[in-house]
Amino acid sequence: MPNPITTTLSAKLSELLGFSPAAPLRRWAPGQPLVDGKVLVLGSGAGPDADADAIAALLSGSPAEPSATPDASGDEVLDGWGLDVYRHPVPDERYAAVVVVLTEVDHPGDLHAPLLAAASTVKKLARGGRVVTISRSAADASPAVAAARQGIDAVVRSIAKESRGGTTANGIVLADGVPVTAASAVGALRFLLSTRSAFVHGQLLPVDTTAGALPTDWDAPLDGRVAVVTGAARGIGAAIARTLARDGATVVAVDVPAAGEQLTAVANGIRGTALQLDITSPDAGAAILEHALTRHGRLDVVVHNAGITRDKLFANMTDAQWDAVIAVNIAAQLAINEALLTSGDFTDAPRIVSISSTTGLAGNRGQTNYAATKGGVIGMVRATAPLLEPFGGTANAVAPGFIETEMTAKMPALPRQVARQMNSLQQGGQPVDVAEAVAFLSSPQAGGIVGRTLRVCGQHVVGA
Ligand code: NAD
């Protein structure tokens, strides 16, 4: 709950610093429509537009029994989302979302028709509107194809930097051989179109494989799954625990004994269980597994969220400050993963989601110890994902930018206010924004996203 005194102070500070007020972001709530208005679907233009047609059919089709069922030809038929879809821009029309399917571009010259058709609609997007591109990876492509595909990446980031009114622009990048109707392409599209991705902006989300499955119920994709969340007593961890429970999971909330009272309150609030545990203890992995199996019969999702900071300029860094951060933020995660992977009890399309940080991507003054661990998380999930792939599992990371929590509330007022403004949405994110990304990556529909890091930062200005 935002504190009215600090909110007023922040507004005053923003005014003094000459920052324009940020547009309020809409967050997801049960019963909310997937997209609140008209959706424009544009294709690559020249030649057959098979992929754009398939996306338009998915978005506009009638919602039948929610599941993916093969038709008589054996092809997958996706149940439609019942949206109000248009295939050509109508002058002066206001759209809630524009989806630009660019999978068929072969040369930078092919970008003109679909992108300029989208351009005129972008400035009239409804508040909180969405721009989503779907394109293919530039890796291993010929020079002209790679130029066109890589160009899309920078176009999306540029549109994001120009957007206003809480509108977001993001892209889905499919590996070669992954159809636009693959489970994770469809899952990513739904996530990016919805208000669940309110603080995801200027991001390109790769879909690597056709693995994954569409949920039987989009509002409860984690039904029947058991998830462990570390650092769940407060902040981002508490939001993750609540969001996974909202999406149907049974949650084991883990935190240090000193946070026991808050931890119990979080666990009780979501009908989960609490496990008081310091994740740096040598038997933490075994303790987590034992608790999940004895209390809930299985373990499917592990969210490594617990983290600490001990900020100091590199020149003044002490052994204790360095070691404490390494122990909690990365060494504990490696040890817990090792215990789970060798147990034989973490094999039913398991999910590991680890919380990194934009500091792990771009570095940050006064945070070399923290950067080592948050960059470490990115490397860890990339290397762990192949170990989980044989049983349909994934490991991915979420890299938050500035999020309003007790951790960031400790920052001095001026740097805190500047940090809030250092992204294209010109505000701090909420813990639930990180939680929504974690819930998506924990879901069955994200099975084709492997070893990746998704930023939840409002397109934070990192110095990369
Ligand atoms: P927070 O300090 O509010 O909460 C962290 C929780 O982890 C606390 O409940 C704490 O008790 C728990 N914890 C710490 N050490 C533990 C241990 N050894 N064993 C078990 N639990 C332990 O932090 P937050 O802001 O909610 O951050 C959560 C995660 O998100 C952290 O990994 C943090 O680095 C990351 N992150 C936060 C931000 C931000 O802006 N808040 C930005 C980027 C990344």
Coordinates of C-alpha atoms in Angstrom, one line a residue, residues 69-393:
T69 CA -7.1 -29.9 -29.6
P70 CA -5.9 -31.4 -32.8
D71 CA -8.4 -31.2 -35.8
A72 CA -9.0 -34.1 -38.2
S73 CA -5.8 -33.2 -40.2
G74 CA -3.8 -33.6 -37.0
D75 CA -2.9 -29.9 -37.0
E76 CA -3.4 -28.1 -33.7
V77 CA -6.5 -25.9 -33.5
L78 CA -6.3 -23.2 -30.9
D79 CA -9.4 -22.0 -29.1
G80 CA -9.9 -18.4 -29.9
W81 CA -9.8 -15.5 -27.5
G82 CA -12.9 -13.7 -28.8
L83 CA -11.2 -10.3 -29.3
D84 CA -12.5 -7.6 -31.7
V85 CA -9.8 -8.0 -34.4
Y86 CA -9.1 -5.8 -37.5
R87 CA -6.7 -6.7 -40.3
H88 CA -6.3 -3.2 -41.9
P89 CA -5.8 0.1 -40.1
V90 CA -8.9 2.4 -40.2
P91 CA -8.0 6.1 -40.2
D92 CA -8.7 7.7 -36.8
E93 CA -9.7 4.4 -35.2
R94 CA -8.5 3.9 -31.6
Y95 CA -7.0 0.5 -31.0
A96 CA -6.2 -1.1 -27.6
A97 CA -3.5 -3.2 -29.1
V98 CA -1.5 -3.6 -32.3
V99 CA 0.1 -6.9 -33.2
V100 CA 2.7 -6.8 -36.0
V101 CA 3.6 -10.2 -37.4
L102 CA 7.0 -9.9 -39.0
T103 CA 8.0 -13.5 -39.3
E104 CA 8.1 -13.4 -43.1
V105 CA 10.5 -10.5 -43.7
D106 CA 13.6 -11.3 -45.7
H107 CA 15.1 -7.9 -46.2
P108 CA 15.1 -4.6 -44.4
G109 CA 13.0 -3.3 -47.3
D110 CA 10.2 -5.6 -46.3
L111 CA 9.8 -3.7 -43.0
H112 CA 8.2 -0.7 -44.6
A113 CA 4.7 -1.9 -45.3
P114 CA 3.8 -3.5 -42.0
L115 CA 5.7 -1.1 -39.7
L116 CA 4.4 2.1 -41.4
A117 CA 0.9 0.7 -41.3
A118 CA 1.3 0.3 -37.6
A119 CA 3.0 3.8 -37.2
S120 CA -0.2 5.8 -37.8
T121 CA -2.1 3.8 -35.2
V122 CA 0.4 4.0 -32.4
K123 CA -0.2 7.6 -31.5
K124 CA -3.9 6.9 -31.1
L125 CA -3.5 3.8 -29.0
A126 CA -5.9 3.7 -26.0
R127 CA -4.3 4.4 -22.6
G128 CA -2.3 1.4 -21.4
G129 CA -2.3 0.1 -25.0
R130 CA -0.1 -2.6 -26.3
V131 CA 2.3 -2.9 -29.3
V132 CA 3.6 -6.5 -29.8
T133 CA 5.8 -7.6 -32.6
I134 CA 6.3 -11.3 -33.5
S135 CA 9.5 -11.9 -35.5
R136 CA 12.2 -14.5 -35.9
S137 CA 15.7 -14.8 -34.4
A138 CA 18.5 -13.2 -36.4
A139 CA 20.9 -16.0 -35.4
D140 CA 22.2 -18.1 -38.2
A141 CA 20.3 -16.2 -40.9
S142 CA 21.8 -14.8 -44.2
P143 CA 23.0 -11.2 -44.1
A144 CA 19.8 -9.6 -45.5
V145 CA 17.5 -11.7 -43.4
A146 CA 19.6 -11.1 -40.3
A147 CA 19.6 -7.4 -40.9
A148 CA 15.8 -7.2 -41.2
R149 CA 15.3 -9.4 -38.1
Q150 CA 17.9 -7.6 -35.9
G151 CA 16.5 -4.3 -37.0
I152 CA 13.1 -5.2 -35.6
D153 CA 14.7 -5.6 -32.2
A154 CA 15.9 -2.0 -32.2
V155 CA 12.6 -0.8 -33.7
V156 CA 10.7 -2.2 -30.7
R157 CA 13.0 -0.6 -28.2
S158 CA 12.6 2.7 -30.1
I159 CA 8.8 2.5 -30.2
A160 CA 8.9 1.8 -26.4
K161 CA 11.0 4.9 -25.8
E162 CA 8.4 7.0 -27.7
S163 CA 5.3 5.5 -26.1
R164 CA 3.1 7.5 -23.7
G165 CA 0.1 6.9 -21.4
G166 CA 1.3 3.6 -19.9
T167 CA 1.4 2.0 -23.4
T168 CA 4.0 -0.8 -23.7
A169 CA 5.9 -2.1 -26.7
N170 CA 7.5 -5.6 -26.6
G171 CA 8.4 -8.3 -29.1
I172 CA 8.4 -12.1 -29.3
V173 CA 11.3 -13.6 -31.1
L174 CA 10.8 -17.1 -32.4
A175 CA 13.6 -19.5 -33.1
D176 CA 13.6 -21.0 -36.5
G177 CA 11.2 -23.9 -36.7
V178 CA 9.0 -22.6 -33.9
P179 CA 5.5 -21.8 -35.4
V180 CA 3.6 -18.7 -34.3
T181 CA 1.0 -21.0 -32.7
A182 CA 3.5 -22.9 -30.5
A183 CA 2.5 -23.0 -26.9
S184 CA 5.1 -20.5 -25.7
A185 CA 4.5 -18.1 -28.6
V186 CA 0.8 -18.0 -27.8
G187 CA 1.5 -17.8 -24.0
A188 CA 4.0 -15.0 -24.5
L189 CA 1.5 -13.1 -26.7
R190 CA -1.2 -13.4 -24.1
F191 CA 1.1 -12.3 -21.3
L192 CA 2.3 -9.3 -23.3
L193 CA -1.2 -8.2 -24.4
S194 CA -2.6 -8.4 -20.9
T195 CA -2.2 -6.1 -18.0
R196 CA -0.1 -8.8 -16.3
S197 CA 2.9 -7.3 -18.2
A198 CA 2.2 -3.7 -17.0
F199 CA 5.9 -3.0 -16.2
V200 CA 7.5 -5.1 -19.0
H201 CA 8.5 -2.6 -21.7
G202 CA 10.9 -2.5 -24.6
Q203 CA 11.7 -6.2 -24.2
L204 CA 12.2 -8.9 -26.7
L205 CA 11.2 -12.3 -25.4
P206 CA 12.8 -15.3 -27.2
V207 CA 10.8 -18.5 -27.7
D208 CA 13.4 -21.2 -28.2
T209 CA 11.4 -24.5 -28.7
T210 CA 8.0 -25.9 -29.3
A211 CA 7.9 -27.4 -25.8
G212 CA 5.2 -26.4 -23.3
A213 CA 1.5 -26.8 -23.2
L214 CA -1.5 -24.5 -23.2
P215 CA -3.3 -24.5 -19.8
T216 CA -6.8 -25.9 -19.5
D217 CA -7.7 -22.7 -17.7
W218 CA -5.9 -19.5 -18.6
D219 CA -6.9 -18.1 -15.2
A220 CA -5.5 -21.1 -13.3
P221 CA -2.5 -22.3 -15.3
L222 CA -0.7 -23.6 -12.2
D223 CA -3.6 -25.7 -11.0
G224 CA -2.3 -28.8 -9.3
R225 CA 1.3 -27.6 -9.1
V226 CA 3.4 -27.1 -5.9
A227 CA 5.7 -24.1 -5.8
V228 CA 8.4 -23.0 -3.4
V229 CA 9.2 -19.3 -3.1
T230 CA 12.2 -18.2 -1.1
G231 CA 12.2 -14.8 0.7
A232 CA 8.4 -14.9 0.8
A233 CA 7.8 -13.0 4.0
R234 CA 7.7 -9.6 2.4
G235 CA 8.3 -7.5 -0.7
I236 CA 8.6 -9.2 -4.1
G237 CA 8.7 -12.7 -2.6
A238 CA 5.3 -12.2 -0.8
A239 CA 3.8 -10.9 -4.1
I240 CA 5.2 -13.9 -6.0
A241 CA 3.7 -16.3 -3.4
R242 CA 0.3 -14.6 -3.7
T243 CA 0.4 -14.5 -7.5
L244 CA 1.4 -18.2 -7.9
A245 CA -1.4 -19.1 -5.5
R246 CA -3.9 -16.9 -7.4
D247 CA -2.9 -18.8 -10.5
G248 CA -3.7 -22.1 -8.8
A249 CA -0.5 -23.3 -7.2
T250 CA -0.1 -24.6 -3.7
V251 CA 2.7 -22.5 -2.3
V252 CA 5.5 -23.2 0.2
A253 CA 6.6 -19.9 1.6
V254 CA 10.3 -19.9 2.8
D255 CA 12.1 -17.2 4.8
V256 CA 14.5 -16.9 7.7
P257 CA 13.2 -17.7 11.3
A258 CA 13.5 -14.0 12.2
A259 CA 10.7 -13.2 9.7
G260 CA 8.6 -16.1 11.0
E261 CA 5.5 -14.1 11.9
Q262 CA 5.3 -12.3 8.6
L263 CA 6.0 -15.5 6.8
T264 CA 3.1 -17.3 8.6
A265 CA 0.8 -14.5 7.7
V266 CA 1.7 -14.7 4.0
A267 CA 1.3 -18.5 4.0
N268 CA -2.0 -18.5 5.8
G269 CA -3.4 -15.8 3.5
I270 CA -2.9 -18.1 0.5
R271 CA -3.6 -21.5 2.2
G272 CA 0.0 -22.5 1.7
T273 CA 2.6 -23.6 4.2
A274 CA 5.5 -21.8 5.8
L275 CA 9.0 -23.2 6.0
Q276 CA 11.4 -21.2 8.3
L277 CA 14.8 -21.8 6.8
D278 CA 18.0 -19.9 6.1
I279 CA 18.7 -20.8 2.5
T280 CA 22.4 -20.7 3.1
S281 CA 22.2 -23.7 5.5
P282 CA 24.0 -26.7 3.9
D283 CA 20.8 -28.9 3.9
A284 CA 18.5 -26.2 2.5
G285 CA 17.7 -28.1 -0.7
A286 CA 16.9 -31.3 1.2
A287 CA 14.8 -29.4 3.7
I288 CA 12.8 -27.7 0.9
L289 CA 12.2 -31.0 -0.9
E290 CA 11.3 -32.9 2.3
H291 CA 8.7 -30.2 3.3
A292 CA 7.2 -30.1 -0.2
L293 CA 6.9 -33.9 -0.6
T294 CA 5.7 -34.6 2.9
R295 CA 3.2 -31.7 3.1
H296 CA 2.0 -31.5 -0.5
G297 CA 3.2 -34.7 -2.2
R298 CA 5.2 -33.1 -5.0
L299 CA 7.5 -30.2 -6.1
D300 CA 7.1 -28.5 -9.5
V301 CA 8.3 -24.9 -9.3
V302 CA 11.1 -23.2 -7.4
V303 CA 11.4 -19.5 -7.3
H304 CA 14.8 -18.2 -6.0
N305 CA 13.8 -14.8 -4.8
A306 CA 15.5 -14.3 -1.4
G307 CA 18.3 -11.7 -1.8
I308 CA 20.3 -9.2 0.2
T309 CA 22.4 -6.1 -0.6
R310 CA 25.6 -4.9 1.2
D311 CA 26.4 -1.9 -1.0
K312 CA 29.9 -0.4 -0.9
L313 CA 32.2 1.1 -3.5
F314 CA 34.5 -1.6 -4.9
A315 CA 37.6 0.1 -3.4
N316 CA 36.1 -0.1 0.1
M317 CA 34.4 -3.5 -0.1
T318 CA 35.0 -5.8 2.9
D319 CA 35.3 -9.5 2.9
A320 CA 32.2 -9.8 5.0
Q321 CA 30.1 -7.7 2.6
W322 CA 31.3 -9.6 -0.4
D323 CA 30.8 -13.1 1.2
A324 CA 27.3 -12.4 2.6
V325 CA 25.9 -11.4 -0.7
I326 CA 27.5 -14.3 -2.6
A327 CA 26.2 -16.8 0.0
V328 CA 22.5 -15.7 -0.1
N329 CA 22.1 -14.5 -3.7
I330 CA 23.8 -17.2 -5.7
A331 CA 25.7 -19.9 -3.8
A332 CA 22.5 -21.0 -2.0
Q333 CA 20.6 -21.2 -5.3
L334 CA 23.3 -23.3 -6.9
A335 CA 23.3 -25.7 -3.9
I336 CA 19.5 -26.0 -3.8
N337 CA 19.3 -26.6 -7.6
E338 CA 22.0 -29.3 -7.3
A339 CA 19.9 -31.0 -4.5
L340 CA 16.7 -30.9 -6.6
L341 CA 18.3 -32.0 -9.8
T342 CA 19.9 -35.0 -8.2
S343 CA 16.9 -36.0 -6.2
G344 CA 14.8 -37.7 -8.9
D345 CA 11.8 -35.9 -7.4
F346 CA 11.8 -32.8 -9.6
T347 CA 11.1 -34.2 -13.0
D348 CA 7.5 -33.4 -14.1
A349 CA 8.1 -30.4 -16.4
P350 CA 9.7 -28.5 -13.5
R351 CA 10.3 -24.8 -13.5
I352 CA 13.1 -22.8 -11.9
V353 CA 12.7 -19.1 -11.9
S354 CA 15.5 -17.0 -10.3
I355 CA 15.4 -13.3 -9.6
S356 CA 18.2 -11.4 -11.1
S357 CA 18.4 -7.5 -11.5
T358 CA 19.2 -4.9 -14.1
T359 CA 22.4 -4.6 -12.0
G360 CA 23.3 -8.1 -13.2
L361 CA 23.0 -6.9 -16.8
A362 CA 24.6 -3.5 -16.7
G363 CA 26.4 -3.2 -13.4
N364 CA 25.8 -0.5 -10.8
R365 CA 27.9 1.9 -8.8
G366 CA 28.4 0.6 -5.3
Q367 CA 27.1 -2.9 -6.1
T368 CA 30.0 -5.1 -7.4
N369 CA 29.2 -7.8 -4.9
Y370 CA 25.5 -7.7 -5.8
A371 CA 26.3 -7.5 -9.6
A372 CA 28.5 -10.6 -9.3
T373 CA 25.5 -12.5 -8.0
K374 CA 22.8 -11.1 -10.2
G375 CA 24.9 -11.5 -13.3
G376 CA 25.7 -15.0 -11.9
V377 CA 21.9 -15.8 -11.9
I378 CA 21.8 -15.0 -15.6
G379 CA 24.6 -17.4 -16.3
M380 CA 23.2 -20.0 -13.9
V381 CA 19.8 -20.3 -15.5
R382 CA 21.4 -20.4 -19.0
A383 CA 23.5 -23.4 -17.9
T384 CA 20.8 -25.0 -15.8
A385 CA 18.1 -25.0 -18.5
P386 CA 19.6 -27.8 -20.6
L387 CA 19.8 -30.0 -17.6
L388 CA 16.0 -29.7 -17.1
E389 CA 15.0 -30.0 -20.8
P390 CA 15.0 -33.8 -21.0
F391 CA 11.9 -33.8 -18.7
G392 CA 10.2 -30.8 -20.1
G393 CA 11.7 -28.4 -17.5

